[in-house]
Amino acid sequence: MKRAVLVVLVALAIVLAGCAGGFDGNGAETEAPSDDDIESDSGDSDESDGTDDTGEPIAEPQAVGDALAVVDLTVDGVTPDEESIVLENTADEPVDLSGFALRDRDGGQVDGGLSPFRFPSGFVLEPGESVTVTTGQGDATDSELYWGYNVNVWRDDGDVVRLVGPDGQPVLEHAYGDIDLGDADRSGESDESNPDGDDGERDVAGELEIHHIDVGQADSTLLVTPDGETILIDTGDWPQDGSDVIAYLEAQGIDRIDHLVATHSHADHIGGHAAVIEHFETNGDGIGAAYDSGIPASSATYDNYLDAVEEYDVDLLLVERGDELPIEGDVSARVLNPPPGASGDQIRNNDVALAVEFGAFQYVTTGDAESGGESRMLEEWGSDLEADVYQVGHHGSSTSSSEAFVDAVDPEAAIISSAYDSQYGHPSDDVLERFADREIDTYWTPVHGDIVVRTDGASFEVETGESFSTNAADILDEKPDSGDETDAISPAPLRPGVGGSGFDGAVSPALG
């Protein structure tokens, strides 16, 4: 079915409605308040309620917390998407909740991977009025907002409801059940405001596995958490139609993909998406949700992916910088890229990049992000990019892994996925020399085969399907001389009706 780009974007936006982490219940992006939006409590008001004598809404964080009260909480005897909290404004002035967020206890679901609930920009609660925040999805109103998750956020037997201000400091805490706030951690440092905190040092149980599947001139990576939750990032190139990825997953005993990520819409990254969705929806336990940058491509491969999402009613969520995948347990996956409101034809620089953390271990994967995207991530994240293992951007192309970015990530190990005799010259000689100069252990799928990283959160080990040196200089010597590197991608099939259906792999390559 031929689609216009505009139709694709509209379809994605509609599916997104109610998604948490950067969007309100109507699918609109939420933004932190600007300095002009936040009123100071240093005005001439008689009382320290955060307002001035003009009657503007209370916006000073602690004054907002003092004005609000938790008047109802429903967590017991309801389905995960029906949990709710009711906040009431008890002050005589309206309160501006722009930039405020709801969280649970320290070490709870939000710390475990859920995105906090963020109030929409410009959301004002009038005196005496209340707002209900429900965990599931729905149409947002002035009095009803939705988190966008179908998981339990608060424990039945006791938990803490925390309201944190734009600075990440808690301004309201409500405990119930077996939780005593007197014993709780009141430091107030949230994940957003304290990325250098001690969360990475806490004890974790089990082992995180990261499987880099050898799919030739393409990418596909499987993560399996200690709790058995699965994240599949990309699915190889379109000619294989997911067959090699599905075979590998079956060999690992995987019968469900909880999180299916498309770093971007190029066919060498989503080539197996439609087939993977069909396989697990018809022969396995399904797909939990799919994640996308929202930047479309004009190819049958991309159309087939969207068709499969629609046919099997898979939740499709657009993600942006600062979001987190809703992973349970001690593993977190933070979205480093794209920026909010990304659009246009910058598919690679607006792709989905992730930082996966487990204990003191961090893994960074950037899809095909090039130097422009890397520079933006450097500016936004800085030293937070530092990782133990780096999946090398754009198959080792010279367009990526700039010196500044590699120095910021400062990995012990780098993993490159490409073909042996890549028609694009991947990996670049310059990138390999950069890794050799820094003595980074380098793994390349053509010589190492499938590459599996295992970590207990304190240290990691790498298992390869084939034995070969991890010295980048040796890989440079082994790599065929394929001439000048080009900035092309593998030819994608034409849209249906032009060259072939693309759904079953019987497609014609695009010309030109």
XYZ file of C-alpha atoms in Angstrom:
512
model
C 0.000 0.000 0.000
C 1.545 3.268 -1.110
C 1.726 5.887 1.626
C 2.486 9.572 1.592
C 5.030 10.687 4.180
C 2.444 12.953 5.756
C 0.059 10.038 6.227
C 2.803 8.009 7.870
C 3.589 10.784 10.316
C -0.060 11.299 11.167
C -0.512 7.564 11.745
C 2.477 7.454 14.050
C 1.276 10.461 15.997
C -2.169 8.926 16.475
C -0.738 5.674 17.801
C 1.388 7.676 20.192
C -1.541 9.366 21.899
C -1.276 8.844 25.645
C 2.397 7.771 25.547
C 4.348 8.745 28.642
C 7.761 10.315 28.722
C 7.802 13.568 26.746
C 4.157 13.697 25.586
C 0.851 14.491 27.245
C -2.301 12.417 26.964
C -3.245 14.150 23.705
C 0.025 13.275 22.021
C 1.417 16.803 22.368
C 5.042 17.189 23.309
C 5.712 18.448 26.823
C 8.523 20.850 27.560
C 10.258 21.969 30.721
C 9.113 25.466 31.644
C 11.244 28.383 30.539
C 12.531 30.925 33.009
C 9.695 33.205 31.935
C 7.149 30.519 32.845
C 8.407 30.080 36.416
C 7.491 32.716 38.961
C 9.908 33.452 41.787
C 8.837 33.712 45.433
C 11.063 36.741 45.847
C 8.245 39.149 44.964
C 6.356 41.497 47.238
C 3.563 39.113 48.293
C 2.677 39.092 51.971
C 2.943 35.318 52.275
C 5.615 32.923 50.957
C 3.197 31.113 48.644
C 5.273 31.638 45.513
C 2.869 34.222 44.037
C 3.320 37.930 43.503
C 0.721 40.634 43.934
C -0.495 40.181 40.361
C -2.243 36.913 41.212
C -0.120 34.816 38.870
C -0.170 31.031 39.496
C 2.106 29.631 42.150
C 5.159 28.220 40.381
C 7.982 28.168 42.937
C 8.563 24.403 43.412
C 8.226 24.068 47.183
C 5.272 26.442 47.244
C 3.567 24.214 44.680
C 4.237 21.164 46.866
C 2.847 22.923 49.932
C -0.308 23.857 48.028
C -1.111 20.318 46.864
C -2.471 17.330 48.749
C -2.932 13.687 47.784
C -6.649 13.204 48.431
C -7.132 9.777 46.842
C -4.943 6.864 45.733
C -6.238 3.719 44.034
C -3.698 0.905 43.699
C -5.357 -2.176 45.196
C -7.865 -4.365 43.345
C -7.481 -2.651 39.973
C -5.722 -3.587 36.744
C -2.234 -2.106 36.126
C -3.608 0.547 33.759
C -6.258 1.657 36.284
C -4.014 2.792 39.141
C -4.688 6.440 39.899
C -3.729 9.316 42.155
C -5.767 12.454 42.828
C -4.017 15.743 43.643
C -6.005 18.707 44.988
C -4.983 22.357 45.100
C -5.666 23.444 48.700
C -4.297 26.971 48.254
C -6.172 30.159 47.450
C -4.165 30.674 44.274
C -3.800 28.542 41.134
C -0.654 26.402 40.838
C 1.390 25.940 37.679
C 2.560 22.311 37.327
C 4.654 22.872 34.191
C 7.810 20.798 34.421
C 6.709 18.875 37.536
C 6.775 15.066 37.548
C 5.332 12.165 39.525
C 7.576 9.339 40.729
C 7.343 6.403 43.110
C 9.747 5.408 45.911
C 13.533 5.388 45.521
C 14.528 2.129 43.843
C 10.978 1.622 42.553
C 9.502 1.332 39.081
C 10.738 4.713 37.863
C 14.295 3.990 38.992
C 13.860 0.568 37.374
C 13.156 2.007 33.925
C 9.723 3.659 33.748
C 9.664 7.293 32.670
C 8.301 9.666 35.320
C 4.883 11.140 34.625
C 5.422 14.730 33.466
C 2.705 17.349 33.698
C 2.099 19.128 30.371
C 3.586 22.557 29.842
C 1.115 25.223 30.925
C -0.971 22.868 33.101
C -2.559 25.039 35.823
C -4.706 23.713 38.676
C -7.172 26.227 40.017
C -7.913 26.665 43.787
C -10.037 23.826 45.152
C -9.799 21.808 41.951
C -8.227 18.362 41.600
C -6.545 16.350 38.868
C -6.518 12.569 38.494
C -3.445 10.899 37.010
C -4.111 7.335 35.804
C -1.396 4.848 34.819
C -3.038 3.768 31.554
C -3.887 5.623 28.365
C -6.756 7.960 27.575
C -7.742 11.392 26.337
C -6.326 14.109 28.582
C -8.627 16.800 29.989
C -8.223 19.631 32.499
C -8.958 17.179 35.312
C -7.749 13.807 33.951
C -4.245 12.938 32.763
C -2.690 9.626 31.756
C 0.751 8.124 32.362
C 0.574 5.803 29.349
C 1.696 2.486 30.901
C -0.013 -0.861 31.379
C 2.173 -1.798 34.346
C 1.857 -1.400 38.107
C 3.632 1.754 39.235
C 2.852 1.618 42.962
C 2.940 -1.454 45.207
C -0.266 -2.616 46.874
C 1.403 -3.153 50.269
C 3.123 0.207 50.509
C 4.886 2.838 48.455
C 5.625 6.549 48.161
C 4.028 9.056 45.809
C 6.574 11.759 45.039
C 5.990 15.043 43.223
C 9.301 16.500 42.036
C 9.897 19.970 40.685
C 11.630 20.957 37.443
C 14.929 20.856 39.360
C 14.371 17.204 40.324
C 13.862 17.974 44.034
C 10.858 16.365 45.781
C 8.300 18.918 46.948
C 5.544 16.527 48.072
C 5.783 12.989 49.427
C 2.864 10.777 50.381
C 3.593 7.372 51.919
C 1.195 4.533 52.602
C 1.264 0.910 53.730
C 4.566 -0.409 55.055
C 6.595 2.650 54.017
C 7.819 5.051 56.710
C 8.987 8.374 55.311
C 11.163 8.818 58.377
C 13.302 5.924 57.142
C 13.051 6.748 53.460
C 15.813 8.380 51.451
C 14.900 12.068 51.395
C 17.936 13.224 49.447
C 15.694 14.407 46.631
C 18.093 13.573 43.833
C 16.184 12.046 40.942
C 17.599 10.169 37.968
C 17.068 13.211 35.770
C 18.915 15.699 37.954
C 21.557 13.382 39.355
C 22.883 11.278 36.493
C 26.199 11.003 38.319
C 24.574 9.681 41.502
C 25.203 6.308 43.086
C 22.476 4.352 41.295
C 25.111 2.759 39.092
C 26.911 1.471 42.175
C 23.970 -0.265 43.813
C 23.934 -4.016 44.094
C 22.138 -5.787 41.264
C 21.259 -9.423 40.792
C 21.635 -11.656 37.778
C 23.232 -11.029 34.411
C 22.496 -8.776 31.440
C 23.214 -10.247 28.003
C 23.789 -8.177 24.845
C 23.859 -10.232 21.629
C 25.254 -8.575 18.490
C 23.902 -10.806 15.744
C 26.068 -11.252 12.665
C 23.725 -9.956 9.949
C 26.260 -8.746 7.383
C 26.039 -5.127 6.214
C 23.297 -4.364 8.713
C 22.539 -4.229 12.441
C 20.572 -6.324 14.902
C 21.132 -6.482 18.670
C 19.260 -8.503 21.283
C 19.335 -7.606 24.975
C 18.077 -10.038 27.613
C 17.691 -8.692 31.149
C 18.168 -10.737 34.338
C 14.352 -10.942 34.574
C 14.107 -12.379 31.049
C 12.774 -9.188 29.466
C 13.869 -8.800 25.836
C 14.847 -5.741 23.801
C 15.533 -6.189 20.078
C 17.265 -3.206 18.474
C 16.996 -3.370 14.661
C 16.407 -6.515 12.605
C 18.945 -6.660 9.775
C 18.688 -5.898 6.060
C 15.651 -6.265 3.788
C 16.882 -9.085 1.485
C 17.026 -11.507 4.451
C 13.530 -10.413 5.551
C 14.359 -11.198 9.183
C 15.139 -14.877 8.549
C 18.628 -14.821 10.081
C 17.449 -12.766 13.062
C 14.459 -15.033 13.732
C 16.678 -18.122 13.484
C 19.089 -16.663 16.031
C 16.282 -15.699 18.405
C 14.767 -19.165 18.193
C 18.169 -20.716 18.925
C 18.298 -18.586 22.083
C 14.845 -19.800 23.150
C 13.252 -16.362 22.721
C 9.473 -16.542 22.306
C 8.574 -12.898 22.903
C 10.043 -9.483 22.156
C 9.037 -7.060 24.889
C 10.601 -4.002 23.245
C 11.226 -3.765 19.476
C 13.342 -0.723 18.628
C 13.876 0.778 15.176
C 16.891 3.051 15.449
C 15.857 4.592 12.133
C 13.907 3.795 8.996
C 16.681 2.632 6.654
C 16.180 -0.853 5.248
C 19.450 -2.261 6.638
C 18.098 -1.660 10.145
C 14.364 -2.453 9.849
C 14.622 -5.045 7.077
C 13.219 -7.794 9.297
C 10.765 -5.775 11.381
C 7.624 -6.909 9.544
C 8.694 -10.552 9.591
C 9.720 -10.445 13.254
C 6.373 -8.923 14.232
C 4.453 -11.511 12.190
C 6.536 -14.394 13.564
C 6.174 -13.563 17.256
C 2.549 -12.502 16.971
C 1.564 -15.748 15.213
C 4.091 -18.275 16.556
C 5.209 -16.800 19.869
C 4.002 -14.667 22.746
C 3.873 -11.465 20.759
C 5.533 -8.058 20.686
C 5.179 -5.856 23.761
C 5.690 -2.508 22.026
C 7.593 -0.985 19.118
C 9.663 2.203 19.386
C 10.500 4.598 16.564
C 12.056 8.024 15.944
C 9.093 9.049 13.807
C 11.273 10.012 10.829
C 9.887 7.933 7.921
C 11.503 6.534 4.791
C 9.991 6.202 1.312
C 10.426 2.452 0.923
C 8.319 -0.670 0.808
C 10.373 -1.982 3.739
C 9.189 0.868 5.953
C 5.619 0.551 4.688
C 5.627 -3.181 5.443
C 6.824 -2.483 8.971
C 3.946 -0.061 9.565
C 1.485 -2.486 7.945
C 2.593 -5.236 10.352
C 2.248 -2.882 13.322
C -1.303 -2.101 12.222
C -2.268 -5.672 11.319
C -1.174 -7.124 14.666
C -2.208 -4.091 16.740
C 1.287 -3.523 18.164
C 1.679 -0.385 20.291
C 3.977 1.985 18.366
C 5.600 4.687 20.477
C 7.677 7.642 19.337
C 10.604 8.327 21.634
C 12.805 11.344 22.162
C 15.783 12.434 24.201
C 15.317 11.836 27.936
C 12.691 9.087 27.620
C 13.316 5.653 29.111
C 12.062 2.298 27.928
C 9.719 0.781 30.563
C 12.015 -2.080 31.570
C 11.382 -3.789 34.895
C 14.127 -4.573 37.391
C 17.629 -3.143 37.573
C 18.202 -2.459 33.867
C 17.486 0.992 32.462
C 17.577 2.172 28.840
C 17.684 5.938 28.445
C 17.052 7.586 25.078
C 19.990 9.856 24.145
C 18.632 10.907 20.738
C 16.568 12.170 18.823
C 15.875 15.634 20.233
C 12.299 16.726 20.912
C 10.414 17.731 17.785
C 12.837 16.055 15.374
C 11.571 16.056 11.791
C 12.716 16.404 8.212
C 15.117 14.266 6.225
C 17.939 13.918 8.783
C 17.175 10.232 9.299
C 20.557 9.219 10.677
C 21.226 12.209 12.927
C 17.696 11.904 14.335
C 17.867 8.169 14.959
C 17.260 6.453 18.299
C 20.406 6.210 20.425
C 20.331 4.452 23.800
C 22.398 4.255 26.978
C 21.701 0.950 28.735
C 22.724 0.797 32.390
C 22.959 -2.174 34.733
C 24.674 -1.593 38.056
C 28.022 0.083 37.339
C 27.997 -1.096 33.703
C 26.909 1.090 30.786
C 26.424 0.295 27.094
C 25.945 2.956 24.416
C 24.490 2.269 20.971
C 23.918 5.065 18.458
C 22.496 3.405 15.344
C 23.739 5.330 12.306
C 24.125 8.696 14.032
C 26.740 10.759 12.242
C 28.968 13.591 13.440
C 26.071 16.071 13.658
C 24.063 13.777 15.907
C 27.153 12.920 17.946
C 27.924 16.614 18.509
C 24.386 17.188 19.731
C 24.625 14.227 22.128
C 27.978 15.500 23.381
C 26.468 18.891 24.120
C 23.431 17.383 25.860
C 24.964 14.487 27.783
C 28.697 15.195 28.125
C 30.404 12.811 30.546
C 27.200 10.776 30.931
C 28.099 9.149 27.606
C 30.989 7.269 29.207
C 30.434 3.549 28.680
C 32.136 0.207 29.114
C 30.979 -1.048 25.713
C 30.188 1.006 22.604
C 28.316 -0.325 19.579
C 30.081 1.625 16.881
C 27.911 4.078 14.963
C 27.048 3.607 11.274
C 28.882 0.284 10.894
C 32.232 1.950 11.587
C 31.805 4.613 8.914
C 34.088 7.652 8.871
C 30.944 9.772 9.198
C 30.620 8.600 12.802
C 32.771 7.841 15.876
C 34.438 11.256 15.784
C 37.447 11.712 18.020
C 35.503 13.882 20.450
C 32.667 11.357 20.693
C 34.983 8.366 21.153
C 36.883 10.243 23.860
C 33.626 11.047 25.668
C 32.360 7.457 25.523
C 35.853 6.172 26.367
C 34.889 2.494 25.967
C 36.883 -0.534 26.969
C 35.350 -2.458 24.060
C 33.880 -1.415 20.709
C 31.678 -3.621 18.521
C 31.267 -3.118 14.768
C 28.600 -4.774 12.610
C 29.170 -4.763 8.842
C 29.946 -7.049 5.905
C 33.477 -8.471 5.478
C 34.043 -6.966 2.054
C 31.736 -4.014 2.558
C 30.890 -2.160 -0.620
C 31.024 1.006 1.489
C 34.477 0.336 2.945
C 33.116 -0.270 6.450
C 34.682 -0.074 8.910
C 36.662 3.017 8.038
C 40.451 2.865 8.297
C 40.358 6.142 10.241
C 37.956 4.709 12.837
C 40.019 1.547 13.287
C 43.191 3.615 13.684
C 41.356 5.773 16.242
C 40.484 2.663 18.251
C 44.009 1.247 17.914
C 45.568 4.505 19.168
C 43.332 4.334 22.246
C 43.886 0.600 22.780
C 40.158 -0.124 22.641
C 39.354 -3.841 22.325
C 37.593 -4.032 18.976
C 35.186 -6.704 17.758
C 33.985 -7.001 14.154
C 31.179 -9.377 13.202
C 32.787 -10.658 9.933
C 35.790 -12.064 11.816
C 34.290 -12.614 15.285
C 30.827 -13.838 14.261
C 28.020 -13.337 16.766
C 29.344 -11.233 19.655
C 27.766 -11.596 23.106
C 28.514 -9.267 26.029
C 27.621 -10.552 29.496
C 27.755 -8.420 32.616
C 26.878 -8.818 36.290
C 26.760 -5.052 36.686
C 30.322 -4.830 37.982
C 32.430 -6.388 35.223
C 31.792 -7.788 31.766
C 33.063 -10.472 29.428
C 32.768 -10.893 25.671
C 32.069 -14.218 23.948
C 32.555 -14.534 20.196
C 31.467 -17.125 17.681
C 34.882 -17.066 15.992
C 38.375 -16.499 17.319
C 40.283 -13.446 16.102
C 42.432 -10.659 17.524
C 40.680 -7.724 19.213
C 43.481 -5.343 18.305
C 41.984 -2.786 15.942
C 45.257 -2.674 14.008
C 44.947 -6.396 13.254
C 41.372 -5.883 12.058
C 42.613 -3.073 9.824
C 45.193 -5.443 8.325
C 42.544 -8.146 7.810
C 39.947 -5.863 6.221
C 39.857 -6.101 2.407
C 40.927 -3.022 0.515
C 37.553 -1.939 -0.841
C 38.549 1.480 -2.076
C 36.945 4.765 -1.123
C 34.215 4.682 1.453
C 30.829 5.861 0.267
C 27.921 7.170 2.260
C 25.307 4.920 0.690
C 22.907 2.412 2.205
C 21.918 -0.937 0.837
C 19.324 -0.559 -1.950
C 15.845 -0.798 -0.498
C 12.878 -2.222 -2.398
C 10.566 0.092 -4.224
C 7.157 0.794 -2.811
C 4.488 -1.800 -3.641
C 3.140 -1.339 -7.122
C 6.518 -0.120 -8.400
C 8.819 -3.080 -8.052
C 7.414 -5.689 -5.707
C 5.463 -6.294 -2.537
C 8.413 -6.448 -0.159
C 6.391 -8.370 2.433
C 7.735 -11.821 1.665
C 11.164 -10.704 0.493
C 10.283 -11.085 -3.208
C 11.142 -7.525 -4.074
C 13.005 -5.539 -6.665
C 15.778 -3.143 -5.599
C 15.241 0.549 -6.134
C 17.115 1.950 -9.113
C 19.541 4.841 -8.901
